[in-house]
Amino acid sequence: QKCVMVSAGIIQYRGELAGLASVFDITDRKRMEEELLRANEDLEQRTEQLTSLTAELSRAEEHERRRIATELHDQVAQTLALSKIKLSSLQLSGMNEENREHIAEVMDHLSTSIEEIRSLTFQLSPPILHEVGLEAALEWLSEEFQNKYGLLITFRHDNKPKPLEDDIRGALYQMSRELLVNIIKHARATSVLIEVFSMPGNVAVRIADDGIGFDLSKKLFNQGNHGSFGLLNIHHRIKHLGGELNIDSKPSRGTIATLVLPFSIDITESPWEEFHAD
């Protein structure tokens, strides 16, 4: 179907003004506009599908972290602890000084391995997160980062009950850890404040640092900005879970990142089939 547009023009007949009229065929332009609109709609759909996939992968990753952490704690760490006990018993039996020194050295290595596995277990998926709660896990994480990186980290919470599902607890813990890693890598901060508090129907984790900050007038999730990949990942994950990531920052004034998620989530459809159907 042809699309035309009428615009003004001068028509002369035998040197005299006969009228004003002009007709332009805009069919191609309309077709291009429609194609562009369809392309934008397709891009939005693909973006939504990829966001859903990111969230699904994050959930699967959290479940795998918890499984690995459980196996490390229940199998590897306990086996090492039992070996240490047996070596300790052997050390008390009759043997020469040289053998006792060798056993003591092996026991030191076992103690180091047990401590490293314990730390790795907690970083993957701390048992305290599922057994005690989000606040306890984040307080432990604060102490770990403070001891390891020399940051002054203050942790506080509102002491209110938060009926969180396992997926929400795991997601908030991992995203909070990513924000702390971002601070270590890019913020040049000396102190950090972590707060956990309830909002109507939601739970929030606020992480504030006194680092170099950045200019929010620039594109926040542009890969040229420091730490942008981590922020982009968190943004996609929390958006699909029905929450939001709020950033407040100014150059030389530090950064405040706030994670907000509902107490429960309902993802009934997996994006995998729809994504692969195309």
mmCIF file of C-alpha atoms in Angstrom:
data_model
loop_
_atom_site.group_PDB
_atom_site.id
_atom_site.type_symbol
_atom_site.label_atom_id
_atom_site.label_comp_id
_atom_site.label_asym_id
_atom_site.label_seq_id
_atom_site.Cartn_x
_atom_site.Cartn_y
_atom_site.Cartn_z
ATOM 1 C CA GLN A 1 0.000 0.000 0.000
ATOM 2 C CA LYS A 2 1.354 3.363 -1.052
ATOM 3 C CA CYS A 3 1.818 6.112 1.512
ATOM 4 C CA VAL A 4 1.900 9.686 0.221
ATOM 5 C CA MET A 5 2.532 13.028 1.799
ATOM 6 C CA VAL A 6 1.231 16.300 0.381
ATOM 7 C CA SER A 7 3.314 19.435 0.808
ATOM 8 C CA ALA A 8 3.212 22.911 -0.603
ATOM 9 C CA GLY A 9 4.724 23.723 -3.977
ATOM 10 C CA ILE A 10 4.227 26.184 -6.886
ATOM 11 C CA ILE A 11 2.356 25.067 -10.009
ATOM 12 C CA GLN A 12 2.403 27.332 -13.073
ATOM 13 C CA TYR A 13 0.421 27.056 -16.294
ATOM 14 C CA ARG A 14 1.530 29.101 -19.320
ATOM 15 C CA GLY A 15 3.540 31.331 -17.052
ATOM 16 C CA GLU A 16 0.730 32.021 -14.645
ATOM 17 C CA LEU A 17 0.269 30.766 -11.089
ATOM 18 C CA ALA A 18 -2.152 27.872 -11.231
ATOM 19 C CA GLY A 19 -1.944 26.514 -7.656
ATOM 20 C CA LEU A 20 0.177 25.076 -4.885
ATOM 21 C CA ALA A 21 0.572 21.349 -4.556
ATOM 22 C CA SER A 22 3.187 18.605 -4.344
ATOM 23 C CA VAL A 23 3.040 14.876 -3.665
ATOM 24 C CA PHE A 24 5.928 12.786 -2.275
ATOM 25 C CA ASP A 25 5.979 9.008 -1.972
ATOM 26 C CA ILE A 26 6.995 8.135 1.642
ATOM 27 C CA THR A 27 6.312 4.395 1.434
ATOM 28 C CA ASP A 28 9.998 3.516 1.886
ATOM 29 C CA ARG A 29 10.356 5.757 4.903
ATOM 30 C CA LYS A 30 7.275 4.294 6.572
ATOM 31 C CA ARG A 31 8.534 0.782 5.880
ATOM 32 C CA MET A 32 11.915 1.638 7.417
ATOM 33 C CA GLU A 33 10.219 3.108 10.500
ATOM 34 C CA GLU A 34 8.139 -0.055 10.934
ATOM 35 C CA GLU A 35 11.221 -2.251 10.515
ATOM 36 C CA LEU A 36 13.091 -0.163 13.081
ATOM 37 C CA LEU A 37 10.185 -0.477 15.517
ATOM 38 C CA ARG A 38 10.118 -4.268 15.066
ATOM 39 C CA ALA A 39 13.890 -4.401 15.542
ATOM 40 C CA ASN A 40 13.609 -2.426 18.795
ATOM 41 C CA GLU A 41 10.840 -4.711 20.051
ATOM 42 C CA ASP A 42 12.933 -7.768 19.185
ATOM 43 C CA LEU A 43 15.944 -6.253 20.970
ATOM 44 C CA GLU A 44 13.863 -5.585 24.091
ATOM 45 C CA GLN A 45 12.577 -9.158 24.025
ATOM 46 C CA ARG A 46 16.083 -10.557 23.648
ATOM 47 C CA THR A 47 17.333 -8.334 26.452
ATOM 48 C CA GLU A 48 14.548 -9.570 28.720
ATOM 49 C CA GLN A 49 15.348 -13.173 27.816
ATOM 50 C CA LEU A 50 19.052 -12.671 28.541
ATOM 51 C CA THR A 51 18.214 -10.985 31.841
ATOM 52 C CA SER A 52 16.036 -13.974 32.762
ATOM 53 C CA LEU A 53 18.818 -16.362 31.793
ATOM 54 C CA THR A 54 21.281 -14.405 33.917
ATOM 55 C CA ALA A 55 18.995 -14.680 36.921
ATOM 56 C CA GLU A 56 18.369 -18.389 36.350
ATOM 57 C CA LEU A 57 22.103 -19.022 36.026
ATOM 58 C CA SER A 58 22.717 -17.049 39.206
ATOM 59 C CA ARG A 59 20.180 -19.186 41.064
ATOM 60 C CA ALA A 60 21.779 -22.363 39.728
ATOM 61 C CA GLU A 61 25.201 -21.014 40.647
ATOM 62 C CA GLU A 62 24.058 -20.316 44.215
ATOM 63 C CA HIS A 63 22.688 -23.853 44.577
ATOM 64 C CA GLU A 64 25.961 -25.282 43.260
ATOM 65 C CA ARG A 65 27.960 -23.098 45.654
ATOM 66 C CA ARG A 66 25.921 -24.420 48.553
ATOM 67 C CA ARG A 67 26.397 -28.029 47.412
ATOM 68 C CA ILE A 68 30.166 -27.645 47.052
ATOM 69 C CA ALA A 69 30.452 -25.821 50.369
ATOM 70 C CA THR A 70 28.518 -28.606 52.105
ATOM 71 C CA GLU A 71 30.754 -31.288 50.612
ATOM 72 C CA LEU A 72 33.896 -29.398 51.569
ATOM 73 C CA HIS A 73 32.651 -29.059 55.137
ATOM 74 C CA ASP A 74 31.155 -32.518 55.595
ATOM 75 C CA GLN A 75 33.764 -34.564 53.758
ATOM 76 C CA VAL A 76 37.103 -32.889 53.134
ATOM 77 C CA ALA A 77 37.336 -30.784 56.292
ATOM 78 C CA GLN A 78 36.140 -33.597 58.545
ATOM 79 C CA THR A 79 38.567 -36.063 56.963
ATOM 80 C CA LEU A 80 41.451 -33.662 57.563
ATOM 81 C CA ALA A 81 40.314 -33.068 61.138
ATOM 82 C CA LEU A 82 40.178 -36.828 61.790
ATOM 83 C CA SER A 83 43.673 -37.222 60.325
ATOM 84 C CA LYS A 84 44.932 -34.508 62.634
ATOM 85 C CA ILE A 85 43.427 -36.267 65.654
ATOM 86 C CA LYS A 86 45.052 -39.579 64.715
ATOM 87 C CA LEU A 87 48.419 -37.922 64.185
ATOM 88 C CA SER A 88 48.099 -36.248 67.551
ATOM 89 C CA SER A 89 47.488 -39.641 69.171
ATOM 90 C CA LEU A 90 50.466 -41.091 67.329
ATOM 91 C CA GLN A 91 52.652 -38.227 68.513
ATOM 92 C CA LEU A 92 51.918 -39.107 72.103
ATOM 93 C CA SER A 93 53.062 -42.700 71.615
ATOM 94 C CA GLY A 94 56.650 -43.770 71.972
ATOM 95 C CA MET A 95 58.823 -42.460 69.142
ATOM 96 C CA ASN A 96 62.023 -40.552 68.723
ATOM 97 C CA GLU A 97 62.314 -36.776 68.606
ATOM 98 C CA GLU A 98 62.837 -36.623 64.842
ATOM 99 C CA ASN A 99 59.596 -38.464 64.104
ATOM 100 C CA ARG A 100 57.694 -36.278 66.531
ATOM 101 C CA GLU A 101 58.989 -33.195 64.694
ATOM 102 C CA HIS A 102 57.859 -34.598 61.363
ATOM 103 C CA ILE A 103 54.406 -35.334 62.755
ATOM 104 C CA ALA A 104 54.184 -31.843 64.253
ATOM 105 C CA GLU A 105 55.016 -30.371 60.849
ATOM 106 C CA VAL A 106 52.334 -32.462 59.137
ATOM 107 C CA MET A 107 49.819 -31.400 61.796
ATOM 108 C CA ASP A 108 50.639 -27.749 61.107
ATOM 109 C CA HIS A 109 49.940 -28.313 57.410
ATOM 110 C CA LEU A 110 46.660 -30.015 58.260
ATOM 111 C CA SER A 111 45.647 -27.130 60.509
ATOM 112 C CA THR A 112 46.372 -24.655 57.722
ATOM 113 C CA SER A 113 44.402 -26.729 55.220
ATOM 114 C CA ILE A 114 41.447 -27.031 57.578
ATOM 115 C CA GLU A 115 41.397 -23.259 58.107
ATOM 116 C CA GLU A 116 41.660 -22.553 54.372
ATOM 117 C CA ILE A 117 38.816 -24.961 53.611
ATOM 118 C CA ARG A 118 36.723 -23.354 56.327
ATOM 119 C CA SER A 119 37.336 -19.915 54.814
ATOM 120 C CA LEU A 120 36.583 -21.185 51.300
ATOM 121 C CA THR A 121 33.403 -22.878 52.517
ATOM 122 C CA PHE A 122 32.147 -19.658 54.060
ATOM 123 C CA GLN A 123 33.001 -17.624 50.984
ATOM 124 C CA LEU A 124 31.171 -20.057 48.688
ATOM 125 C CA SER A 125 28.046 -20.369 50.792
ATOM 126 C CA PRO A 126 28.454 -19.899 54.540
ATOM 127 C CA PRO A 127 26.408 -22.390 56.562
ATOM 128 C CA ILE A 128 25.593 -19.538 58.920
ATOM 129 C CA LEU A 129 23.648 -17.884 56.085
ATOM 130 C CA HIS A 130 21.092 -20.695 55.987
ATOM 131 C CA GLU A 131 21.265 -21.748 59.628
ATOM 132 C CA VAL A 132 21.211 -18.331 61.349
ATOM 133 C CA GLY A 133 20.348 -15.694 58.769
ATOM 134 C CA LEU A 134 21.517 -12.955 56.420
ATOM 135 C CA GLU A 135 22.660 -10.580 59.140
ATOM 136 C CA ALA A 136 24.956 -13.130 60.763
ATOM 137 C CA ALA A 137 26.489 -14.069 57.411
ATOM 138 C CA LEU A 138 27.120 -10.447 56.411
ATOM 139 C CA GLU A 139 28.613 -9.683 59.816
ATOM 140 C CA TRP A 140 31.008 -12.607 59.353
ATOM 141 C CA LEU A 141 31.816 -11.369 55.842
ATOM 142 C CA SER A 142 32.531 -7.914 57.235
ATOM 143 C CA GLU A 143 35.004 -9.329 59.726
ATOM 144 C CA GLU A 144 36.693 -11.411 57.007
ATOM 145 C CA PHE A 145 37.179 -8.429 54.682
ATOM 146 C CA GLN A 146 38.331 -6.220 57.541
ATOM 147 C CA ASN A 147 40.962 -8.724 58.661
ATOM 148 C CA LYS A 148 42.097 -9.567 55.127
ATOM 149 C CA TYR A 149 42.189 -6.100 53.541
ATOM 150 C CA GLY A 150 42.637 -3.748 56.490
ATOM 151 C CA LEU A 151 39.377 -1.882 55.906
ATOM 152 C CA LEU A 152 37.484 -0.464 58.848
ATOM 153 C CA ILE A 153 34.061 -2.067 58.355
ATOM 154 C CA THR A 154 31.098 -1.267 60.576
ATOM 155 C CA PHE A 155 28.097 -3.581 60.460
ATOM 156 C CA ARG A 156 24.656 -2.927 61.881
ATOM 157 C CA HIS A 157 21.055 -4.030 61.370
ATOM 158 C CA ASP A 158 17.589 -3.105 62.611
ATOM 159 C CA ASN A 159 17.160 -6.332 64.624
ATOM 160 C CA LYS A 160 13.815 -7.055 62.953
ATOM 161 C CA PRO A 161 12.732 -10.487 61.657
ATOM 162 C CA LYS A 162 13.046 -10.932 57.918
ATOM 163 C CA PRO A 163 11.173 -13.912 56.391
ATOM 164 C CA LEU A 164 13.598 -14.459 53.528
ATOM 165 C CA GLU A 165 13.618 -17.385 51.123
ATOM 166 C CA ASP A 166 16.898 -19.218 50.565
ATOM 167 C CA ASP A 167 17.287 -17.745 47.077
ATOM 168 C CA ILE A 168 16.876 -14.202 48.396
ATOM 169 C CA ARG A 169 19.365 -14.748 51.209
ATOM 170 C CA GLY A 170 21.884 -16.269 48.832
ATOM 171 C CA ALA A 171 21.441 -13.552 46.222
ATOM 172 C CA LEU A 172 21.811 -10.711 48.728
ATOM 173 C CA TYR A 173 24.884 -12.295 50.272
ATOM 174 C CA GLN A 174 26.642 -12.833 46.930
ATOM 175 C CA MET A 175 25.736 -9.382 45.599
ATOM 176 C CA SER A 176 26.924 -7.760 48.832
ATOM 177 C CA ARG A 177 30.182 -9.662 48.516
ATOM 178 C CA GLU A 178 30.562 -8.447 44.908
ATOM 179 C CA LEU A 179 30.037 -4.852 46.048
ATOM 180 C CA LEU A 180 32.723 -5.282 48.717
ATOM 181 C CA VAL A 181 35.109 -6.744 46.144
ATOM 182 C CA ASN A 182 34.349 -3.752 43.922
ATOM 183 C CA ILE A 183 35.250 -1.417 46.774
ATOM 184 C CA ILE A 184 38.538 -3.232 47.362
ATOM 185 C CA LYS A 185 39.470 -3.109 43.673
ATOM 186 C CA HIS A 186 38.392 0.386 42.712
ATOM 187 C CA ALA A 187 37.166 2.667 45.509
ATOM 188 C CA ARG A 188 40.412 3.285 47.452
ATOM 189 C CA ALA A 189 38.273 3.413 50.564
ATOM 190 C CA THR A 190 39.459 3.257 54.158
ATOM 191 C CA SER A 191 36.116 2.617 55.847
ATOM 192 C CA VAL A 192 32.833 0.937 54.938
ATOM 193 C CA LEU A 193 29.403 0.854 56.567
ATOM 194 C CA ILE A 194 27.083 -2.111 55.962
ATOM 195 C CA GLU A 195 23.458 -1.881 57.050
ATOM 196 C CA VAL A 196 20.637 -4.422 56.788
ATOM 197 C CA PHE A 197 17.095 -3.214 57.380
ATOM 198 C CA SER A 198 13.463 -3.971 56.557
ATOM 199 C CA MET A 199 11.185 -1.951 54.312
ATOM 200 C CA PRO A 200 7.476 -2.607 53.610
ATOM 201 C CA GLY A 201 7.541 -6.016 51.925
ATOM 202 C CA ASN A 202 11.258 -5.738 51.207
ATOM 203 C CA VAL A 203 14.687 -6.193 52.708
ATOM 204 C CA ALA A 204 17.534 -3.790 51.977
ATOM 205 C CA VAL A 205 21.307 -3.969 52.260
ATOM 206 C CA ARG A 206 23.109 -0.642 52.119
ATOM 207 C CA ILE A 207 26.882 -0.530 51.624
ATOM 208 C CA ALA A 208 28.557 2.879 51.903
ATOM 209 C CA ASP A 209 32.260 3.648 51.448
ATOM 210 C CA ASP A 210 34.421 6.757 51.796
ATOM 211 C CA GLY A 211 36.322 6.111 48.563
ATOM 212 C CA ILE A 212 36.898 8.150 45.427
ATOM 213 C CA GLY A 213 33.342 7.794 44.116
ATOM 214 C CA PHE A 214 32.402 8.626 40.524
ATOM 215 C CA ASP A 215 30.243 10.965 38.458
ATOM 216 C CA LEU A 216 26.651 9.718 38.206
ATOM 217 C CA SER A 217 25.944 12.085 35.319
ATOM 218 C CA LYS A 218 28.011 9.722 33.181
ATOM 219 C CA LYS A 219 26.511 6.443 32.120
ATOM 220 C CA LEU A 220 26.566 4.302 35.254
ATOM 221 C CA PHE A 221 26.860 0.925 33.592
ATOM 222 C CA ASN A 222 29.215 1.967 30.811
ATOM 223 C CA GLN A 223 32.126 -0.457 30.688
ATOM 224 C CA GLY A 224 34.472 2.500 30.720
ATOM 225 C CA ASN A 225 33.549 3.232 34.316
ATOM 226 C CA HIS A 226 35.438 1.541 37.126
ATOM 227 C CA GLY A 227 33.744 -1.576 38.439
ATOM 228 C CA SER A 228 31.024 -1.290 35.787
ATOM 229 C CA PHE A 229 30.953 -4.994 34.912
ATOM 230 C CA GLY A 230 30.232 -5.989 38.509
ATOM 231 C CA LEU A 231 27.528 -3.336 38.828
ATOM 232 C CA LEU A 232 25.985 -4.404 35.525
ATOM 233 C CA ASN A 233 25.890 -8.029 36.652
ATOM 234 C CA ILE A 234 24.251 -7.078 39.946
ATOM 235 C CA HIS A 235 21.797 -4.796 38.146
ATOM 236 C CA HIS A 236 20.579 -7.604 35.861
ATOM 237 C CA ARG A 237 20.366 -10.176 38.650
ATOM 238 C CA ILE A 238 18.437 -8.042 41.090
ATOM 239 C CA LYS A 239 16.101 -6.649 38.409
ATOM 240 C CA HIS A 240 14.892 -10.108 37.441
ATOM 241 C CA LEU A 241 14.341 -11.018 41.079
ATOM 242 C CA GLY A 242 11.939 -8.084 41.334
ATOM 243 C CA GLY A 243 14.317 -5.779 43.172
ATOM 244 C CA GLU A 244 16.542 -2.843 42.405
ATOM 245 C CA LEU A 245 20.061 -1.530 42.796
ATOM 246 C CA ASN A 246 20.316 2.141 43.770
ATOM 247 C CA ILE A 247 23.627 3.969 43.469
ATOM 248 C CA ASP A 248 24.458 7.347 44.985
ATOM 249 C CA SER A 249 27.969 8.622 44.348
ATOM 250 C CA LYS A 250 29.983 11.789 43.806
ATOM 251 C CA PRO A 251 33.674 12.231 42.947
ATOM 252 C CA SER A 252 35.772 12.275 46.119
ATOM 253 C CA ARG A 253 32.616 11.798 48.217
ATOM 254 C CA GLY A 254 32.334 8.025 48.283
ATOM 255 C CA THR A 255 29.583 5.710 47.080
ATOM 256 C CA ILE A 256 26.394 4.335 48.595
ATOM 257 C CA ALA A 257 24.962 1.186 46.981
ATOM 258 C CA THR A 258 21.595 -0.112 48.168
ATOM 259 C CA LEU A 259 20.218 -3.539 47.295
ATOM 260 C CA VAL A 260 16.456 -3.898 47.679
ATOM 261 C CA LEU A 261 14.662 -7.233 47.247
ATOM 262 C CA PRO A 262 11.209 -8.536 48.170
ATOM 263 C CA PHE A 263 10.974 -11.045 51.000
ATOM 264 C CA SER A 264 9.894 -13.735 48.527
ATOM 265 C CA ILE A 265 10.104 -14.283 44.778
ATOM 266 C CA ASP A 266 7.953 -16.139 42.270
ATOM 267 C CA ILE A 267 9.655 -17.177 39.039
ATOM 268 C CA THR A 268 7.284 -19.793 37.626
ATOM 269 C CA GLU A 269 8.503 -19.885 34.027
ATOM 270 C CA SER A 270 11.988 -20.717 32.874
ATOM 271 C CA PRO A 271 13.296 -18.593 29.984
ATOM 272 C CA TRP A 272 15.332 -21.446 28.507
ATOM 273 C CA GLU A 273 12.678 -22.909 26.199
ATOM 274 C CA GLU A 274 11.557 -19.535 24.865
ATOM 275 C CA PHE A 275 15.114 -18.413 24.284
ATOM 276 C CA HIS A 276 16.106 -21.538 22.365
ATOM 277 C CA ALA A 277 12.850 -21.673 20.412
ATOM 278 C CA ASP A 278 14.060 -18.846 18.176
#
